[in-house]
PDB file of C-alpha atoms in Angstrom:
ATOM      1  CA  MET H 583      33.040  72.922  48.299  1.00 79.00           C
ATOM      2  CA  LYS H 584      29.395  71.871  48.284  1.00 82.00           C
ATOM      3  CA  THR H 585      29.842  70.923  44.634  1.00 85.00           C
ATOM      4  CA  LEU H 586      32.658  68.558  45.574  1.00 89.00           C
ATOM      5  CA  LEU H 587      30.586  66.956  48.304  1.00 91.00           C
ATOM      6  CA  VAL H 588      27.683  66.450  45.910  1.00 91.00           C
ATOM      7  CA  SER H 589      30.024  64.897  43.381  1.00 91.00           C
ATOM      8  CA  LEU H 590      31.497  62.634  46.055  1.00 93.00           C
ATOM      9  CA  ARG H 591      28.090  61.427  47.225  1.00 92.00           C
ATOM     10  CA  GLN H 592      27.226  60.532  43.637  1.00 93.00           C
ATOM     11  CA  ARG H 593      29.956  57.882  43.761  1.00 94.00           C
ATOM     12  CA  ALA H 594      28.234  56.089  46.677  1.00 94.00           C
ATOM     13  CA  ARG H 595      26.983  52.596  45.874  1.00 95.00           C
ATOM     14  CA  ARG H 596      24.038  50.671  47.249  1.00 92.00           C
ATOM     15  CA  ASP H 597      26.419  48.263  48.965  1.00 92.00           C
ATOM     16  CA  GLY H 598      27.695  51.134  51.122  1.00 94.00           C
ATOM     17  CA  GLY H 599      31.005  51.594  49.382  1.00 96.00           C
ATOM     18  CA  PHE H 600      32.239  54.100  46.838  1.00 97.00           C
ATOM     19  CA  ALA H 601      33.446  53.959  43.248  1.00 96.00           C
ATOM     20  CA  ASN H 602      36.134  56.039  41.604  1.00 95.00           C
ATOM     21  CA  MET H 603      33.498  57.615  39.346  1.00 95.00           C
ATOM     22  CA  ALA H 604      29.696  57.813  39.459  1.00 92.00           C
ATOM     23  CA  GLY H 605      28.239  54.495  38.379  1.00 91.00           C
ATOM     24  CA  GLY H 606      31.576  52.706  38.663  1.00 94.00           C
ATOM     25  CA  GLU H 607      32.572  49.552  40.478  1.00 95.00           C
ATOM     26  CA  TYR H 608      33.371  49.301  44.175  1.00 96.00           C
ATOM     27  CA  ARG H 609      36.918  50.160  45.233  1.00 96.00           C
ATOM     28  CA  VAL H 610      38.279  49.894  48.743  1.00 97.00           C
ATOM     29  CA  ASP H 611      40.676  52.822  48.264  1.00 97.00           C
ATOM     30  CA  ALA H 612      37.913  55.095  46.953  1.00 97.00           C
ATOM     31  CA  THR H 613      35.718  54.017  49.869  1.00 98.00           C
ATOM     32  CA  ALA H 614      38.400  54.806  52.438  1.00 97.00           C
ATOM     33  CA  TRP H 615      39.143  58.212  50.933  1.00 97.00           C
ATOM     34  CA  ALA H 616      35.435  59.090  50.763  1.00 96.00           C
ATOM     35  CA  ILE H 617      35.070  58.218  54.457  1.00 96.00           C
ATOM     36  CA  LEU H 618      37.966  60.515  55.367  1.00 96.00           C
ATOM     37  CA  ALA H 619      36.553  63.369  53.297  1.00 95.00           C
ATOM     38  CA  LEU H 620      32.980  63.071  54.560  1.00 94.00           C
ATOM     39  CA  SER H 621      34.205  62.838  58.144  1.00 93.00           C
ATOM     40  CA  ALA H 622      36.353  65.945  57.742  1.00 92.00           C
ATOM     41  CA  ALA H 623      33.403  67.825  56.252  1.00 90.00           C
ATOM     42  CA  GLU H 624      31.225  66.670  59.180  1.00 84.00           C
ATOM     43  CA  ALA H 625      28.707  65.213  56.762  1.00 74.00           C
ATOM     44  CA  ASP H 626      25.848  62.823  57.619  1.00 78.00           C
ATOM     45  CA  GLN H 627      27.420  59.912  59.501  1.00 83.00           C
ATOM     46  CA  ASP H 628      25.005  57.234  58.267  1.00 87.00           C
ATOM     47  CA  PRO H 629      26.696  56.838  54.846  1.00 91.00           C
ATOM     48  CA  VAL H 630      30.079  57.080  56.571  1.00 94.00           C
ATOM     49  CA  GLU H 631      29.290  54.179  58.890  1.00 95.00           C
ATOM     50  CA  ARG H 632      27.855  52.121  56.018  1.00 95.00           C
ATOM     51  CA  ALA H 633      31.053  52.730  54.061  1.00 97.00           C
ATOM     52  CA  ARG H 634      33.151  51.731  57.067  1.00 97.00           C
ATOM     53  CA  ALA H 635      31.143  48.521  57.352  1.00 97.00           C
ATOM     54  CA  SER H 636      31.762  47.801  53.674  1.00 97.00           C
ATOM     55  CA  LEU H 637      35.507  48.119  54.265  1.00 97.00           C
ATOM     56  CA  ALA H 638      35.241  45.635  57.117  1.00 97.00           C
ATOM     57  CA  ASP H 639      33.386  43.234  54.812  1.00 96.00           C
ATOM     58  CA  HIS H 640      36.359  43.356  52.408  1.00 96.00           C
ATOM     59  CA  GLN H 641      38.989  42.790  55.092  1.00 97.00           C
ATOM     60  CA  LEU H 642      40.828  39.471  54.918  1.00 97.00           C
ATOM     61  CA  GLY H 643      41.285  37.210  57.903  1.00 95.00           C
ATOM     62  CA  ASP H 644      44.822  38.362  58.739  1.00 96.00           C
ATOM     63  CA  GLY H 645      43.739  42.019  58.824  1.00 97.00           C
ATOM     64  CA  ARG H 646      44.909  43.190  55.420  1.00 97.00           C
ATOM     65  CA  VAL H 647      42.662  45.184  53.092  1.00 98.00           C
ATOM     66  CA  CYS H 648      43.540  44.584  49.451  1.00 97.00           C
ATOM     67  CA  ILE H 649      42.710  46.398  46.259  1.00 95.00           C
ATOM     68  CA  SER H 650      41.471  43.029  44.952  1.00 91.00           C
ATOM     69  CA  ALA H 651      40.502  39.880  46.850  1.00 87.00           C
ATOM     70  CA  ASP H 652      41.998  37.898  43.970  1.00 91.00           C
ATOM     71  CA  HIS H 653      45.373  39.514  44.653  1.00 94.00           C
ATOM     72  CA  PRO H 654      46.095  39.423  48.402  1.00 94.00           C
ATOM     73  CA  GLU H 655      49.589  40.770  47.751  1.00 96.00           C
ATOM     74  CA  THR H 656      48.062  44.189  46.911  1.00 96.00           C
ATOM     75  CA  PHE H 657      47.629  45.180  50.550  1.00 97.00           C
ATOM     76  CA  TRP H 658      48.567  48.860  50.137  1.00 97.00           C
ATOM     77  CA  PRO H 659      45.015  50.107  50.996  1.00 97.00           C
ATOM     78  CA  THR H 660      45.357  48.685  54.545  1.00 98.00           C
ATOM     79  CA  PRO H 661      46.622  51.915  56.183  1.00 97.00           C
ATOM     80  CA  LEU H 662      43.895  53.853  54.388  1.00 97.00           C
ATOM     81  CA  ALA H 663      41.323  51.527  55.973  1.00 98.00           C
ATOM     82  CA  VAL H 664      42.902  52.090  59.393  1.00 97.00           C
ATOM     83  CA  LEU H 665      42.548  55.851  58.909  1.00 97.00           C
ATOM     84  CA  ALA H 666      38.982  55.475  57.624  1.00 97.00           C
ATOM     85  CA  TRP H 667      37.956  53.489  60.727  1.00 97.00           C
ATOM     86  CA  HIS H 668      39.432  56.184  62.963  1.00 94.00           C
ATOM     87  CA  GLY H 669      36.852  57.571  65.379  1.00 91.00           C
ATOM     88  CA  SER H 670      34.375  54.707  64.924  1.00 94.00           C
ATOM     89  CA  PRO H 671      33.918  52.608  68.093  1.00 95.00           C
ATOM     90  CA  ALA H 672      31.996  50.034  66.041  1.00 95.00           C
ATOM     91  CA  HIS H 673      35.101  49.348  63.960  1.00 97.00           C
ATOM     92  CA  ARG H 674      37.800  49.166  66.615  1.00 96.00           C
ATOM     93  CA  GLU H 675      38.190  45.407  66.087  1.00 97.00           C
ATOM     94  CA  PRO H 676      38.806  45.456  62.302  1.00 98.00           C
ATOM     95  CA  GLN H 677      41.042  48.484  62.782  1.00 98.00           C
ATOM     96  CA  SER H 678      43.093  46.641  65.410  1.00 97.00           C
ATOM     97  CA  ARG H 679      43.457  43.612  63.130  1.00 98.00           C
ATOM     98  CA  ALA H 680      44.629  45.867  60.300  1.00 98.00           C
ATOM     99  CA  VAL H 681      47.195  47.494  62.583  1.00 98.00           C
ATOM    100  CA  ARG H 682      48.497  44.081  63.686  1.00 98.00           C
ATOM    101  CA  PHE H 683      48.921  43.183  60.031  1.00 98.00           C
ATOM    102  CA  LEU H 684      50.861  46.403  59.354  1.00 98.00           C
ATOM    103  CA  LEU H 685      53.158  45.794  62.306  1.00 98.00           C
ATOM    104  CA  ALA H 686      53.993  42.356  60.932  1.00 96.00           C
ATOM    105  CA  ALA H 687      54.261  43.344  57.256  1.00 95.00           C
ATOM    106  CA  ALA H 688      57.302  44.846  55.578  1.00 92.00           C
ATOM    107  CA  GLY H 689      58.810  45.143  52.154  1.00 88.00           C
ATOM    108  CA  THR H 690      61.902  43.409  50.839  1.00 94.00           C
ATOM    109  CA  HIS H 691      65.090  44.820  52.352  1.00 93.00           C
ATOM    110  CA  TRP H 692      68.789  44.006  52.181  1.00 93.00           C
ATOM    111  CA  GLU H 693      72.175  45.261  53.222  1.00 94.00           C
ATOM    112  CA  LYS H 694      73.422  47.700  50.603  1.00 88.00           C
ATOM    113  CA  LYS H 695      76.493  46.617  48.677  1.00 89.00           C
ATOM    114  CA  ALA H 696      79.484  48.937  48.345  1.00 87.00           C
ATOM    115  CA  ASP H 697      79.045  49.154  44.564  1.00 87.00           C
ATOM    116  CA  SER H 698      75.307  49.835  44.687  1.00 91.00           C
ATOM    117  CA  PRO H 699      74.162  52.500  42.163  1.00 92.00           C
ATOM    118  CA  ILE H 700      71.694  53.872  44.737  1.00 92.00           C
ATOM    119  CA  THR H 701      72.585  55.720  47.925  1.00 92.00           C
ATOM    120  CA  HIS H 702      69.646  55.161  50.283  1.00 93.00           C
ATOM    121  CA  ASP H 703      69.907  52.567  53.045  1.00 94.00           C
ATOM    122  CA  THR H 704      68.072  49.553  51.637  1.00 95.00           C
ATOM    123  CA  SER H 705      68.040  47.793  55.019  1.00 96.00           C
ATOM    124  CA  ILE H 706      65.643  50.201  56.760  1.00 97.00           C
ATOM    125  CA  ARG H 707      62.136  48.782  56.784  1.00 96.00           C
ATOM    126  CA  GLY H 708      59.080  50.663  55.672  1.00 97.00           C
ATOM    127  CA  TRP H 709      56.090  49.410  53.726  1.00 98.00           C
ATOM    128  CA  PRO H 710      55.710  48.543  50.039  1.00 97.00           C
ATOM    129  CA  TRP H 711      52.869  48.927  47.563  1.00 96.00           C
ATOM    130  CA  ILE H 712      52.608  45.157  47.170  1.00 96.00           C
ATOM    131  CA  ALA H 713      54.144  42.188  48.963  1.00 95.00           C
ATOM    132  CA  ASP H 714      57.761  41.198  48.351  1.00 94.00           C
ATOM    133  CA  THR H 715      58.812  44.552  46.893  1.00 96.00           C
ATOM    134  CA  HIS H 716      60.960  47.384  48.247  1.00 96.00           C
ATOM    135  CA  SER H 717      59.466  49.959  50.608  1.00 96.00           C
ATOM    136  CA  MET H 718      58.414  53.274  49.104  1.00 97.00           C
ATOM    137  CA  VAL H 719      57.565  56.733  50.428  1.00 97.00           C
ATOM    138  CA  GLU H 720      53.791  56.779  49.947  1.00 97.00           C
ATOM    139  CA  PRO H 721      52.801  53.453  51.553  1.00 97.00           C
ATOM    140  CA  THR H 722      55.314  54.040  54.348  1.00 98.00           C
ATOM    141  CA  SER H 723      53.947  57.520  55.053  1.00 97.00           C
ATOM    142  CA  LEU H 724      50.350  56.279  55.111  1.00 97.00           C
ATOM    143  CA  SER H 725      51.287  53.380  57.382  1.00 97.00           C
ATOM    144  CA  LEU H 726      53.109  55.728  59.752  1.00 97.00           C
ATOM    145  CA  LEU H 727      49.998  57.917  59.908  1.00 96.00           C
ATOM    146  CA  ALA H 728      47.882  54.830  60.591  1.00 96.00           C
ATOM    147  CA  LEU H 729      50.126  53.744  63.461  1.00 96.00           C
ATOM    148  CA  ARG H 730      50.172  57.200  64.984  1.00 95.00           C
ATOM    149  CA  VAL H 731      46.414  57.713  64.851  1.00 94.00           C
ATOM    150  CA  THR H 732      45.892  54.398  66.670  1.00 95.00           C
ATOM    151  CA  GLY H 733      48.390  55.154  69.412  1.00 94.00           C
ATOM    152  CA  ARG H 734      51.368  53.209  68.013  1.00 95.00           C
ATOM    153  CA  GLY H 735      53.491  56.229  67.161  1.00 94.00           C
ATOM    154  CA  GLY H 736      56.153  55.039  69.606  1.00 95.00           C
ATOM    155  CA  HIS H 737      56.250  51.486  68.290  1.00 97.00           C
ATOM    156  CA  GLU H 738      59.535  50.178  66.902  1.00 97.00           C
ATOM    157  CA  ARG H 739      58.058  49.956  63.391  1.00 97.00           C
ATOM    158  CA  ALA H 740      56.889  53.568  63.544  1.00 97.00           C
ATOM    159  CA  ARG H 741      60.327  54.712  64.732  1.00 97.00           C
ATOM    160  CA  GLU H 742      61.942  52.778  61.897  1.00 98.00           C
ATOM    161  CA  ALA H 743      59.509  54.295  59.399  1.00 97.00           C
ATOM    162  CA  VAL H 744      60.625  57.760  60.517  1.00 98.00           C
ATOM    163  CA  ARG H 745      64.252  56.767  59.935  1.00 97.00           C
ATOM    164  CA  MET H 746      63.368  55.303  56.550  1.00 97.00           C
ATOM    165  CA  LEU H 747      61.593  58.460  55.393  1.00 98.00           C
ATOM    166  CA  MET H 748      64.422  60.683  56.583  1.00 98.00           C
ATOM    167  CA  ASP H 749      66.924  58.440  54.805  1.00 97.00           C
ATOM    168  CA  ARG H 750      64.919  58.803  51.573  1.00 97.00           C
ATOM    169  CA  ARG H 751      64.858  62.595  51.773  1.00 97.00           C
ATOM    170  CA  LEU H 752      66.697  64.209  48.880  1.00 96.00           C
ATOM    171  CA  PRO H 753      69.923  66.079  49.772  1.00 93.00           C
ATOM    172  CA  LYS H 754      68.445  69.386  48.569  1.00 90.00           C
ATOM    173  CA  GLY H 755      65.102  68.801  50.291  1.00 92.00           C
ATOM    174  CA  GLY H 756      61.880  67.094  49.400  1.00 95.00           C
ATOM    175  CA  TRP H 757      60.979  63.546  48.487  1.00 97.00           C
ATOM    176  CA  ASN H 758      60.014  61.567  45.418  1.00 96.00           C
ATOM    177  CA  TYR H 759      58.631  58.023  45.237  1.00 95.00           C
ATOM    178  CA  GLY H 760      61.588  56.662  47.210  1.00 93.00           C
ATOM    179  CA  ASN H 761      64.991  57.090  45.577  1.00 92.00           C
ATOM    180  CA  THR H 762      67.562  59.795  46.291  1.00 93.00           C
ATOM    181  CA  LEU H 763      70.718  59.480  44.176  1.00 93.00           C
ATOM    182  CA  VAL H 764      71.161  56.958  41.378  1.00 94.00           C
ATOM    183  CA  TYR H 765      74.596  56.601  39.746  1.00 93.00           C
ATOM    184  CA  GLY H 766      75.599  59.811  41.483  1.00 90.00           C
ATOM    185  CA  GLN H 767      72.716  61.876  40.090  1.00 93.00           C
ATOM    186  CA  GLU H 768      70.277  63.472  42.536  1.00 92.00           C
ATOM    187  CA  LEU H 769      66.700  62.828  41.474  1.00 93.00           C
ATOM    188  CA  TYR H 770      63.981  65.467  41.438  1.00 95.00           C
ATOM    189  CA  PRO H 771      61.543  65.953  44.336  1.00 95.00           C
ATOM    190  CA  GLN H 772      57.800  65.667  43.795  1.00 96.00           C
ATOM    191  CA  VAL H 773      55.298  67.920  45.526  1.00 97.00           C
ATOM    192  CA  GLU H 774      52.782  65.178  46.362  1.00 97.00           C
ATOM    193  CA  ASN H 775      55.352  62.844  47.930  1.00 97.00           C
ATOM    194  CA  THR H 776      56.969  65.708  49.809  1.00 98.00           C
ATOM    195  CA  GLY H 777      53.621  66.823  51.216  1.00 97.00           C
ATOM    196  CA  LEU H 778      52.704  63.279  52.220  1.00 97.00           C
ATOM    197  CA  ALA H 779      56.056  62.583  53.882  1.00 97.00           C
ATOM    198  CA  LEU H 780      55.910  65.872  55.795  1.00 97.00           C
ATOM    199  CA  THR H 781      52.371  65.071  56.939  1.00 96.00           C
ATOM    200  CA  ALA H 782      53.566  61.717  58.250  1.00 96.00           C
ATOM    201  CA  LEU H 783      56.685  63.111  59.938  1.00 97.00           C
ATOM    202  CA  ALA H 784      55.026  66.057  61.688  1.00 95.00           C
ATOM    203  CA  GLY H 785      55.822  65.955  65.383  1.00 91.00           C
ATOM    204  CA  ASP H 786      58.482  63.255  64.998  1.00 94.00           C
ATOM    205  CA  VAL H 787      61.504  65.215  63.791  1.00 95.00           C
ATOM    206  CA  PRO H 788      62.827  68.690  64.683  1.00 95.00           C
ATOM    207  CA  PRO H 789      61.765  71.429  62.244  1.00 94.00           C
ATOM    208  CA  GLU H 790      65.363  72.346  61.471  1.00 95.00           C
ATOM    209  CA  GLU H 791      65.964  68.875  60.038  1.00 95.00           C
ATOM    210  CA  ILE H 792      63.324  69.322  57.337  1.00 95.00           C
ATOM    211  CA  ARG H 793      63.636  73.068  56.802  1.00 96.00           C
ATOM    212  CA  SER H 794      64.781  72.724  53.181  1.00 96.00           C
ATOM    213  CA  SER H 795      61.857  70.376  52.460  1.00 97.00           C
ATOM    214  CA  LEU H 796      59.359  72.866  53.848  1.00 97.00           C
ATOM    215  CA  GLU H 797      60.979  75.651  51.840  1.00 97.00           C
ATOM    216  CA  TYR H 798      60.831  73.555  48.659  1.00 97.00           C
ATOM    217  CA  LEU H 799      57.174  72.740  49.238  1.00 97.00           C
ATOM    218  CA  ASP H 800      56.225  76.293  50.170  1.00 96.00           C
ATOM    219  CA  ALA H 801      57.824  77.653  46.997  1.00 96.00           C
ATOM    220  CA  SER H 802      56.504  74.947  44.671  1.00 96.00           C
ATOM    221  CA  ILE H 803      52.888  74.862  45.748  1.00 95.00           C
ATOM    222  CA  ARG H 804      52.195  78.480  44.828  1.00 94.00           C
ATOM    223  CA  THR H 805      51.927  77.682  41.113  1.00 94.00           C
ATOM    224  CA  ILE H 806      50.442  74.171  41.335  1.00 95.00           C
ATOM    225  CA  ARG H 807      46.724  73.481  40.994  1.00 96.00           C
ATOM    226  CA  THR H 808      46.691  69.778  40.170  1.00 97.00           C
ATOM    227  CA  PRO H 809      44.611  68.148  42.930  1.00 97.00           C
ATOM    228  CA  LEU H 810      47.048  65.433  44.032  1.00 97.00           C
ATOM    229  CA  SER H 811      50.010  67.764  44.481  1.00 97.00           C
ATOM    230  CA  LEU H 812      47.973  70.663  45.830  1.00 98.00           C
ATOM    231  CA  GLY H 813      46.061  68.547  48.323  1.00 97.00           C
ATOM    232  CA  TRP H 814      49.099  66.857  49.841  1.00 97.00           C
ATOM    233  CA  GLY H 815      51.108  70.056  49.616  1.00 97.00           C
ATOM    234  CA  ILE H 816      48.592  71.958  51.723  1.00 97.00           C
ATOM    235  CA  LEU H 817      48.297  69.095  54.222  1.00 96.00           C
ATOM    236  CA  GLY H 818      52.074  68.798  54.478  1.00 96.00           C
ATOM    237  CA  LEU H 819      52.628  72.482  55.150  1.00 96.00           C
ATOM    238  CA  GLY H 820      49.636  72.661  57.483  1.00 96.00           C
ATOM    239  CA  ALA H 821      50.963  69.779  59.566  1.00 95.00           C
ATOM    240  CA  TRP H 822      53.977  71.962  60.379  1.00 95.00           C
ATOM    241  CA  GLY H 823      51.934  75.102  61.063  1.00 94.00           C
ATOM    242  CA  ARG H 824      52.702  76.647  57.669  1.00 95.00           C
ATOM    243  CA  ARG H 825      49.360  76.312  55.919  1.00 95.00           C
ATOM    244  CA  PRO H 826      49.231  78.898  53.088  1.00 95.00           C
ATOM    245  CA  VAL H 827      46.871  81.791  53.753  1.00 95.00           C
ATOM    246  CA  ARG H 828      45.306  81.319  50.302  1.00 96.00           C
ATOM    247  CA  ALA H 829      44.977  77.555  50.588  1.00 96.00           C
ATOM    248  CA  ARG H 830      41.200  77.509  50.185  1.00 96.00           C
ATOM    249  CA  ASP H 831      41.345  79.847  47.184  1.00 96.00           C
ATOM    250  CA  TRP H 832      43.863  77.552  45.526  1.00 97.00           C
ATOM    251  CA  ILE H 833      41.680  74.528  46.230  1.00 97.00           C
ATOM    252  CA  MET H 834      38.707  76.184  44.548  1.00 96.00           C
ATOM    253  CA  GLU H 835      40.908  77.039  41.559  1.00 96.00           C
ATOM    254  CA  SER H 836      41.838  73.371  41.374  1.00 96.00           C
ATOM    255  CA  VAL H 837      38.164  72.388  41.533  1.00 95.00           C
ATOM    256  CA  LYS H 838      37.480  74.592  38.514  1.00 94.00           C
ATOM    257  CA  GLY H 839      40.054  72.577  36.594  1.00 94.00           C
ATOM    258  CA  GLN H 840      37.381  69.923  36.144  1.00 94.00           C
ATOM    259  CA  GLU H 841      35.700  72.222  33.620  1.00 93.00           C
ATOM    260  CA  LYS H 842      38.692  71.643  31.352  1.00 93.00           C
ATOM    261  CA  TYR H 843      39.963  68.202  32.330  1.00 93.00           C
ATOM    262  CA  GLY H 844      36.758  66.440  33.346  1.00 94.00           C
ATOM    263  CA  PRO H 845      35.665  65.137  36.750  1.00 94.00           C
ATOM    264  CA  TYR H 846      38.351  64.122  39.224  1.00 96.00           C
ATOM    265  CA  ASP H 847      38.272  60.639  40.671  1.00 96.00           C
ATOM    266  CA  THR H 848      37.146  59.975  44.235  1.00 97.00           C
ATOM    267  CA  THR H 849      40.660  59.996  45.668  1.00 96.00           C
ATOM    268  CA  LEU H 850      41.408  63.453  44.270  1.00 97.00           C
ATOM    269  CA  ILE H 851      38.054  64.930  45.280  1.00 96.00           C
ATOM    270  CA  SER H 852      38.440  63.521  48.778  1.00 96.00           C
ATOM    271  CA  LEU H 853      41.979  64.853  49.112  1.00 97.00           C
ATOM    272  CA  LEU H 854      40.850  68.368  48.177  1.00 97.00           C
ATOM    273  CA  ILE H 855      38.008  68.180  50.717  1.00 96.00           C
ATOM    274  CA  LEU H 856      40.446  67.026  53.394  1.00 95.00           C
ATOM    275  CA  ALA H 857      42.866  69.842  52.576  1.00 96.00           C
ATOM    276  CA  PHE H 858      40.025  72.386  52.622  1.00 95.00           C
ATOM    277  CA  HIS H 859      38.864  71.386  56.115  1.00 93.00           C
ATOM    278  CA  ALA H 860      42.201  70.462  57.716  1.00 91.00           C
ATOM    279  CA  ARG H 861      43.172  72.134  60.962  1.00 85.00           C
ATOM    280  CA  PRO H 862      46.735  73.280  61.724  1.00 80.00           C
ATOM    281  CA  GLY H 863      49.071  70.818  63.367  1.00 78.00           C
ATOM    282  CA  PRO H 864      50.202  67.190  63.027  1.00 72.00           C
ATOM    283  CA  ALA H 865      46.691  65.706  63.363  1.00 69.00           C
ATOM    284  CA  GLY H 866      45.010  68.368  61.232  1.00 72.00           C
ATOM    285  CA  MET H 867      43.807  66.053  58.452  1.00 76.00           C
ATOM    286  CA  PHE H 868      41.643  64.165  60.941  1.00 69.00           C
ATOM    287  CA  GLY H 869      39.401  67.122  61.692  1.00 52.00           C
ATOM    288  CA  LYS H 870      37.885  66.851  65.150  1.00 45.00           C
ATOM    289  CA  GLY H 871      38.873  63.215  65.579  1.00 42.00           C
ATOM    290  CA  GLU H 872      41.207  62.487  68.466  1.00 46.00           C
ATOM    291  CA  VAL H 873      44.550  60.810  67.821  1.00 48.00           C
ATOM    292  CA  ARG H 874      44.842  57.980  70.340  1.00 47.00           C
ATOM    293  CA  THR H 875      47.875  57.545  72.532  1.00 42.00           C
ATOM    294  CA  ASP H 876      46.854  54.400  74.413  1.00 47.00           C
ATOM    295  CA  GLY H 877      47.636  51.903  71.670  1.00 50.00           C
ATOM    296  CA  HIS H 878      44.255  50.165  72.029  1.00 42.00           C
TER     297      HIS H 878
END
């Protein structure tokens, strides 16, 4: 794990942010993920606070944090920034502005027609990747996590996000990017989306309602070592108290994959670090950080 931390620190830039690869350009998503990983590993807080400040510098006036200032519609990194500012009193104000933006933002939704080829309820609001598009599982899950960690888990938008995610669950268990049945054919689940959705839903739905999803994830993760799927798979199971006993061994096996496939990007490295250090329970990915319940 020390090797991963060294590799992550090599992506730090002089401006306080992080790049996807050593020597690369600044990215807000890479910066947010690096903050989460370094915080979970209880690393030196000086670079963490500098990185948090860099995120605040890239925040737009209405609270959104975009992948590119030239494209304000690409606001999907906003919940990541909210999570990255978690536990930092100095960044309560930008975090609050980002949360207000999330509460006001939503994807494109409509009443489903009787002859629709898809079966999910298109009227339930979640969050999209970019403005004016349909809500999907990953941005909705991250936004739900962001609302919960800032004390808005009982907000109407959070409650609706739970309904949206449960509506997008596949009949046989698990989730993919956001569709269930198309033209009568059930689509395949994906480990990373299932792990992320289960992480977001932990504590909000009864275990019996997602039993088949947990069983799918528990069976699938045993043979998977790709960092994205493994990382979210471990976090998803851990959030429900089912963290695999060999989770850390599997993470180190995934780390060794870089010898064959080359270095992982900052998001993947950070996700593996988070999964390595996560504690059991719904707030496990936040390490020792407290999940607020006051909404302030």
